Coordinates of C-alpha atoms and ligand atoms in Angstrom, one line a residue:
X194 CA 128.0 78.2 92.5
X195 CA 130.2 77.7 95.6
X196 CA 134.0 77.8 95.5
X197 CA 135.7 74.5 95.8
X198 CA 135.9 74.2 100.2
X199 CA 133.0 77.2 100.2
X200 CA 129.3 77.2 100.7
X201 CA 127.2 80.0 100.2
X202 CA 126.6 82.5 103.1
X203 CA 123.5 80.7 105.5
X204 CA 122.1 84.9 106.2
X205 CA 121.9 84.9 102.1
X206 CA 123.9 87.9 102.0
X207 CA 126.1 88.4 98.9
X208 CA 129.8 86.6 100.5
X209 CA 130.3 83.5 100.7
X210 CA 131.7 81.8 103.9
X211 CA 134.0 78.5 104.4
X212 CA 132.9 75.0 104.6
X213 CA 132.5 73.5 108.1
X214 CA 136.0 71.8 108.2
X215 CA 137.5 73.3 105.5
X216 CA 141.0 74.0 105.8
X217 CA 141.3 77.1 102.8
X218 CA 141.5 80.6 103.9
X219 CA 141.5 83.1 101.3
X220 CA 140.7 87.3 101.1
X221 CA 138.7 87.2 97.2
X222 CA 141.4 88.5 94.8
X223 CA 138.9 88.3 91.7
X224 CA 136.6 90.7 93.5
X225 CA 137.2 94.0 92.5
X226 CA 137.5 97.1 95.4
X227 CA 133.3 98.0 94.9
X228 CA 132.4 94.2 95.9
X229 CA 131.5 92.7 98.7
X230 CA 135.0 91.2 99.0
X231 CA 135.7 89.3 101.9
X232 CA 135.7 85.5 102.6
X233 CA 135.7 84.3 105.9
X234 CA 137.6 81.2 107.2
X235 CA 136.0 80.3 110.2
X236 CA 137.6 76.9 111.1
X237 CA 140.3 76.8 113.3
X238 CA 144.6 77.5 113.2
X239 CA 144.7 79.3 109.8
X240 CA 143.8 82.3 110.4
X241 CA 146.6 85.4 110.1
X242 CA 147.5 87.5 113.5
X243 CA 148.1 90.6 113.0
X244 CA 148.8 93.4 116.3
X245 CA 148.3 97.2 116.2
X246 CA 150.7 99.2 118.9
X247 CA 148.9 102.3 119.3
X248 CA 146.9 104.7 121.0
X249 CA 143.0 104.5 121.7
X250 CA 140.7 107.2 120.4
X251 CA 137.8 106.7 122.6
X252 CA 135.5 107.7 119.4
X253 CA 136.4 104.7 117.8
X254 CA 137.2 106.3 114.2
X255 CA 141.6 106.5 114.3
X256 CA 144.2 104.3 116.5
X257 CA 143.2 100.6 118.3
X258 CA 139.7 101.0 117.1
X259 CA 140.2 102.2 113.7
X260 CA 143.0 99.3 113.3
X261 CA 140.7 96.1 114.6
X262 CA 138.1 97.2 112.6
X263 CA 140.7 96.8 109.5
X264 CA 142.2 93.8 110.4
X265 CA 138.5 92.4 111.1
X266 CA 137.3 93.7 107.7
X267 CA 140.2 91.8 106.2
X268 CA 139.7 88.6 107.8
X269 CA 142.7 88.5 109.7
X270 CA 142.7 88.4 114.2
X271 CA 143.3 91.7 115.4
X272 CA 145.4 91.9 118.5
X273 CA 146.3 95.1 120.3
X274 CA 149.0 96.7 122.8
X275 CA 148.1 99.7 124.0
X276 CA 150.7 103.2 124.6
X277 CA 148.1 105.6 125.1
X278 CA 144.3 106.4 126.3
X279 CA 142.8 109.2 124.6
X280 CA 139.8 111.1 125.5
X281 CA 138.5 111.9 121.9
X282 CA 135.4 112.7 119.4
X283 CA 134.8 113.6 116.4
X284 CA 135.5 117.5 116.9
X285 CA 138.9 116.6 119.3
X286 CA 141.1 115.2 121.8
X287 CA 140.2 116.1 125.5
X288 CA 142.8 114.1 126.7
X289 CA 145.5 111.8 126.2
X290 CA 147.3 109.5 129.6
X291 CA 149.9 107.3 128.5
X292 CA 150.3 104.0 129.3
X293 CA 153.6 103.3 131.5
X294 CA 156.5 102.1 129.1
X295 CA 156.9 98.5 131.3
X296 CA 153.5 97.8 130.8
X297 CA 153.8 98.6 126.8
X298 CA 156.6 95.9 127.4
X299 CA 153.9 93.4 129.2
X300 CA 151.4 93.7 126.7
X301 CA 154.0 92.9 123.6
X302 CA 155.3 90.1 125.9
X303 CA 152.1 88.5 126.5
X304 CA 151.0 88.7 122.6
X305 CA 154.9 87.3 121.0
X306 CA 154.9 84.7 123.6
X307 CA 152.1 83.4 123.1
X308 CA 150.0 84.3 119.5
X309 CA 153.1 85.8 117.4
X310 CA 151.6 87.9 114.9
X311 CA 152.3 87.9 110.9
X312 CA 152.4 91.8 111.2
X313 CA 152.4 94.8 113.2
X314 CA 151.3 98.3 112.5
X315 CA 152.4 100.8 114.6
X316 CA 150.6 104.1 115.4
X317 CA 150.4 106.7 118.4
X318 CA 153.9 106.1 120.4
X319 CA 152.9 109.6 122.6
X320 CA 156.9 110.0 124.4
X321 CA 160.2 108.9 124.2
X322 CA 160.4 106.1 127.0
X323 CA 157.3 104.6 125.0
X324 CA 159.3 104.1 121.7
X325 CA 162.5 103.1 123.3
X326 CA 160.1 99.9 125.3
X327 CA 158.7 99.2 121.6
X328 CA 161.9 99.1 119.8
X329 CA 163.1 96.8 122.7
X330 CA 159.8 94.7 122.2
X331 CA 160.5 94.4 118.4
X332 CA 164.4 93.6 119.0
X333 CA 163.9 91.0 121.8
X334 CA 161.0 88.9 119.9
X335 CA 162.6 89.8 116.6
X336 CA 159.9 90.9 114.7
X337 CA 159.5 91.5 110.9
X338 CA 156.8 93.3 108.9
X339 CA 156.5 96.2 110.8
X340 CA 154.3 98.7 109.2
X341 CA 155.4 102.0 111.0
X342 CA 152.7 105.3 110.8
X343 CA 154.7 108.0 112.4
X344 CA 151.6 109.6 114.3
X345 CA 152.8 112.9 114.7
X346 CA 149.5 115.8 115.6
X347 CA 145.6 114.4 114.8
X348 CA 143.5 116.7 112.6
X349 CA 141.9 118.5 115.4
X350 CA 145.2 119.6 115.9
X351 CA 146.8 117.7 119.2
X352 CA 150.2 116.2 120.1
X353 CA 150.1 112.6 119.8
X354 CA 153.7 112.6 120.1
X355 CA 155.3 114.7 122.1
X356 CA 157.6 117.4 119.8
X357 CA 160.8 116.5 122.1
X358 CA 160.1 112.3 121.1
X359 CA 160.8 112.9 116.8
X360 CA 164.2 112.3 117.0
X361 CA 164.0 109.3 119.6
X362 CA 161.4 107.6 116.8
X363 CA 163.5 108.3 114.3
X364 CA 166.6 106.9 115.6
X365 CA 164.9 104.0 117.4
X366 CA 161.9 102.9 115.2
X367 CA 162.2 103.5 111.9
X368 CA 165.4 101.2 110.9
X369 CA 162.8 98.3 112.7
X370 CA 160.1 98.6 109.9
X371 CA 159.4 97.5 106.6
X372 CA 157.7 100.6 105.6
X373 CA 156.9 103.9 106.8
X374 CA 153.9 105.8 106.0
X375 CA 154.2 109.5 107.2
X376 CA 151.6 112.1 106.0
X377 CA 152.8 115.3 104.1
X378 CA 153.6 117.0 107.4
X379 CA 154.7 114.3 109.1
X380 CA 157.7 113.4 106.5
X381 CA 158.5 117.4 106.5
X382 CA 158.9 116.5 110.5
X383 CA 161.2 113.7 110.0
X384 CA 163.5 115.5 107.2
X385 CA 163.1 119.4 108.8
X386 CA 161.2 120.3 105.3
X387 CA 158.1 122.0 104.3
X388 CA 156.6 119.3 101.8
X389 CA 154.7 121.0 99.1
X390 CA 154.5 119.2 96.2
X391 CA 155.4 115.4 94.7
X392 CA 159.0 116.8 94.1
X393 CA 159.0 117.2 97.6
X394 CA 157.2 113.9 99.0
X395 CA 159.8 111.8 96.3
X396 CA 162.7 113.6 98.5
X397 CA 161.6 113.1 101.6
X398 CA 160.8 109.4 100.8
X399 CA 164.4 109.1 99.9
X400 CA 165.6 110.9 103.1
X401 CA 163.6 108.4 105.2
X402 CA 164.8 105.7 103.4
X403 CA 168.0 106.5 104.8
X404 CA 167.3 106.7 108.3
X405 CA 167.1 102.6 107.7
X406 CA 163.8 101.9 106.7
X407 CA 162.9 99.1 103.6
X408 CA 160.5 101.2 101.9
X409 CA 158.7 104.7 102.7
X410 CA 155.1 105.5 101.6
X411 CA 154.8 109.6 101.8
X412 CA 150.7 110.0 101.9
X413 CA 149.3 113.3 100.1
X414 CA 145.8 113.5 101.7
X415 CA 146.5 116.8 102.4
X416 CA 147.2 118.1 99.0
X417 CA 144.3 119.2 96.1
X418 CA 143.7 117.0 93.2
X419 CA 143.6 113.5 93.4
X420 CA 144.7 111.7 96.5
X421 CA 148.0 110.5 95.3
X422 CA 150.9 109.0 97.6
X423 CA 154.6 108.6 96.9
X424 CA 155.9 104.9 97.5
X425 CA 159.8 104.6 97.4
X426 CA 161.3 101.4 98.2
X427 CA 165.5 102.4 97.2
X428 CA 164.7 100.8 93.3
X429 CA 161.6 102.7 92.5
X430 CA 159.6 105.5 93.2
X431 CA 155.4 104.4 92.4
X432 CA 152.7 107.1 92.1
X433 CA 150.3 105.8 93.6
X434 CA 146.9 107.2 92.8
X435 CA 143.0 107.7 93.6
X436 CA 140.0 109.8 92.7
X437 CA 139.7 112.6 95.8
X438 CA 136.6 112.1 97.6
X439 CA 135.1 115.3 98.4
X440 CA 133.7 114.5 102.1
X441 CA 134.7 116.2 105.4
X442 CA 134.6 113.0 107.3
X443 CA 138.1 111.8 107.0
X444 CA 138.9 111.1 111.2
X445 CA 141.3 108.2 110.9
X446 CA 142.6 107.3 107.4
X447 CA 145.8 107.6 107.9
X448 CA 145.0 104.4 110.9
X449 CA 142.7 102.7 108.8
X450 CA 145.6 102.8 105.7
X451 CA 148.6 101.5 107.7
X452 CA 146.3 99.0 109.4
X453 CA 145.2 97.7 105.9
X454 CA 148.8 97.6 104.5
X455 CA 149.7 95.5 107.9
X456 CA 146.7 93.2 107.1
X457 CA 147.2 92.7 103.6
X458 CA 151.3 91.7 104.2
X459 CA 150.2 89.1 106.6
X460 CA 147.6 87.4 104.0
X461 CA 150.8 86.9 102.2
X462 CA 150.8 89.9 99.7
X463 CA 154.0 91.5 98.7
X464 CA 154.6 95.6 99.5
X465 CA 153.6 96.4 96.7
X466 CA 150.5 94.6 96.1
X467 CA 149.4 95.2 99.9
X468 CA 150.0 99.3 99.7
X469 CA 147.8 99.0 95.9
X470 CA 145.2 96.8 97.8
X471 CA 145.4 99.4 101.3
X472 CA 145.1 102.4 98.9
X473 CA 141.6 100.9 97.2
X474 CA 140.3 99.8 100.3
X475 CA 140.6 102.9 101.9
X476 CA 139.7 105.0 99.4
X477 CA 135.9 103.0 99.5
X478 CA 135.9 103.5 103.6
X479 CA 136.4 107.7 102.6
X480 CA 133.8 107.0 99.7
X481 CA 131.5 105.4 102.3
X482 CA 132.4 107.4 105.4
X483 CA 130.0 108.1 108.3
X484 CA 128.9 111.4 108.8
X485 CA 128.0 110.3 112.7
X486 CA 129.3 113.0 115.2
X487 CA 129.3 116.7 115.1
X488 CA 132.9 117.3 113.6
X489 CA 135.0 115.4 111.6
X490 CA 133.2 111.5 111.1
X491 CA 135.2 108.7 110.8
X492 CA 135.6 106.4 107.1
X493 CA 133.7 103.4 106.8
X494 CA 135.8 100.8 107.5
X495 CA 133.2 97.5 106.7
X496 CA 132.1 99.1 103.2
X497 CA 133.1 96.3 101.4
X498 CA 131.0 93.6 104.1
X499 CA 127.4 93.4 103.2
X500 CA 125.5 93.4 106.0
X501 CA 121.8 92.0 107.0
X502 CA 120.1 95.3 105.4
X503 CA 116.8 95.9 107.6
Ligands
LIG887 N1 139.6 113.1 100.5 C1 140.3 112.0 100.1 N2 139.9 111.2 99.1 C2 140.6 110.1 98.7 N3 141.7 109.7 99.4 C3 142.1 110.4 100.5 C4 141.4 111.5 100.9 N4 142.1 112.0 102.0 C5 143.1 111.1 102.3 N5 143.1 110.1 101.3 C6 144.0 109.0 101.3 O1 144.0 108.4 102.6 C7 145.3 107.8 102.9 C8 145.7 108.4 104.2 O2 146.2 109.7 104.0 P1 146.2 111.0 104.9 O3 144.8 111.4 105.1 O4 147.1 111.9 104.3 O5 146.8 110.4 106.3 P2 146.8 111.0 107.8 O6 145.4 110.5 108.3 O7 147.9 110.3 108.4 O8 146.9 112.4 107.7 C9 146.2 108.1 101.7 O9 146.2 107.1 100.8 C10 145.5 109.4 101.1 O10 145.9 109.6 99.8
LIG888 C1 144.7 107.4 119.3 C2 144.9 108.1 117.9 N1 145.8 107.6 117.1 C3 146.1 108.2 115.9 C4 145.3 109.2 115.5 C5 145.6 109.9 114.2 O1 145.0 109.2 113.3 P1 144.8 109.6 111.8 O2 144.5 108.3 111.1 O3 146.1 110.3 111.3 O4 143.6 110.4 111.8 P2 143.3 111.9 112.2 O5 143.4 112.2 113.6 O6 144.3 112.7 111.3 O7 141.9 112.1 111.7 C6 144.3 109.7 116.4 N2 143.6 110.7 116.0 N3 144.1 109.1 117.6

């Protein structure tokens, strides 16, 4: 049976799509993370807009890519300034060019004057002039939900921000966003701490908290047991929790979580909800990840889209 404004999808795959006309959009909230979950509005002016400012990994698996893959998987419109082109695979980073700060600035001016999104995820910021054009961006067109990932060194092991630009994104992005999602490393960065342990990642959450953001989300991907991340928002600290996924191909989680946090706040979700929502839907792209490449493969960022199977 189709939903009230829904007929079932023409290609017979197992979603259901909108009805010509129809003016409901809706992401399933019965369907559970292991369905085929998304539902597509296809009829014009509801759809949400959501931009990713980050860097592009040529490989497709973290940054820009990574992010329009999310927002697409979420049925929301991806839109996309650019700070940095990276030459990069699965096994590394051959090499990174930044993108001048004034034309960061143009590309942020083109997208609020025109298709002003209903978030924004930022990722690779690569140098100091970059972040100080951003915060400007965010100040000028006075922009709210800002999902901030604090992209610090990929797991091949290069600078995507250059060591000297940590304090100018601390001082200049951080007290812009809603939350703040730095991995283990990265939140020892921002609070000059080894971070070892939950004790650890509840501490630092606090200390970033201070630097002016809403709400901090410390990621533990990178400790052993389960994958369990840190989310402090000044009231509460949550614990939140997966299964770990024992695969190698992990290029771009950190990307594809922040984008999915940013997607889910601008389908209307509270923090909250959108981190728990974020957390299960990339824990299915690590469950479903690709092992394409010769190094480290990317996560599977339309596992929960059924596709024509041939
Ligand atoms: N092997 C894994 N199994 C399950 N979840 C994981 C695994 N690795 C990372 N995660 C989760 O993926 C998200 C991104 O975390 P992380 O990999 O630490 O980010 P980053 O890419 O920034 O280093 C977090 O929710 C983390 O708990
Ligand atoms: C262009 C670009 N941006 C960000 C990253 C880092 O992404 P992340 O999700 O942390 O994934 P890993 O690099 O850790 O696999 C990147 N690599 N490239």
């Amino acid at each position: 049976m189709a939903e009230r404004g829904f007929v079932p999808d023409p290609l017979n795959l197992n979603r259901v799509m909108p009805a010509q006309g129809s003016t409901f959009y809706e992401v399933c909230k019965k369907c559970s993370p292991e369905q085929v979950s998304i539902i597509y509005y296809f009829g014009g002016g509801h759809m949400k807009l959501v931009l990713t400012i980050a860097g592009s990994d040529s490989g497709g698996g973290a940054g820009i890519q990574a992010d329009l893959k999310t927002f697409s998987a979420h049925g929301v419109y991806g839109m996309s300034v650019i700070t940095s082109i990276t030459a990069q695979n699965t096994m590394g980073v051959l090499g990174i060019e930044d993108v001048s700060p004034d034309m960061v600035y143009l590309q942020m001016k083109a997208i609020f004057e025109d298709l002003y999104p209903d978030a924004v995820k930022i990722g690779m910021v690569s140098n100091e002039d970059i972040i100080k054009m951003i915060a400007k961006g965010l100040k000028d067109y006075n922009v709210k939900n800002v999902v901030l990932d604090p992209v610090m060194i990929s797991k091949s092991g290069s600078y995507l921000l250059k060591p000297e630009a940590v304090e100018a994104l601390k001082k200049e992005l951080i007290s812009l966003s809603l939350v703040v999602t730095p991995n283990l490393m990265e939140a020892g960065e921002l609070i000059g701490k080894e971070i070892k342990n939950i004790s650890d990642m509840k501490e630092a959450a606090k200390k970033i908290l201070d630097f002016g953001a809403k709400a901090v989300i410390v990621k533990g991907g990178h400790l052993t047991g389960d994958a369990l991340d840190v989310f402090y928002d000044g009231k509460e600290f949550y614990e939140i929790t997966s299964e770990r996924i024992d695969t190698k191909n992990t290029h771009g989680t950190g990307c594809t979580f922040s984008s999915a946090i940013a997607a889910n706040i601008a389908l209307g979700y509270d923090l909250v909800e959108s981190i728990k929502r974020a957390k299960a839907y990339i824990t299915g792209a690590i469950k479903h990840s690709l092992a394409i490449g010769h190094g480290v493969g990317p996560t599977n960022h339309f596992w929960n889209i059924k596709i024509r199977e041939v």
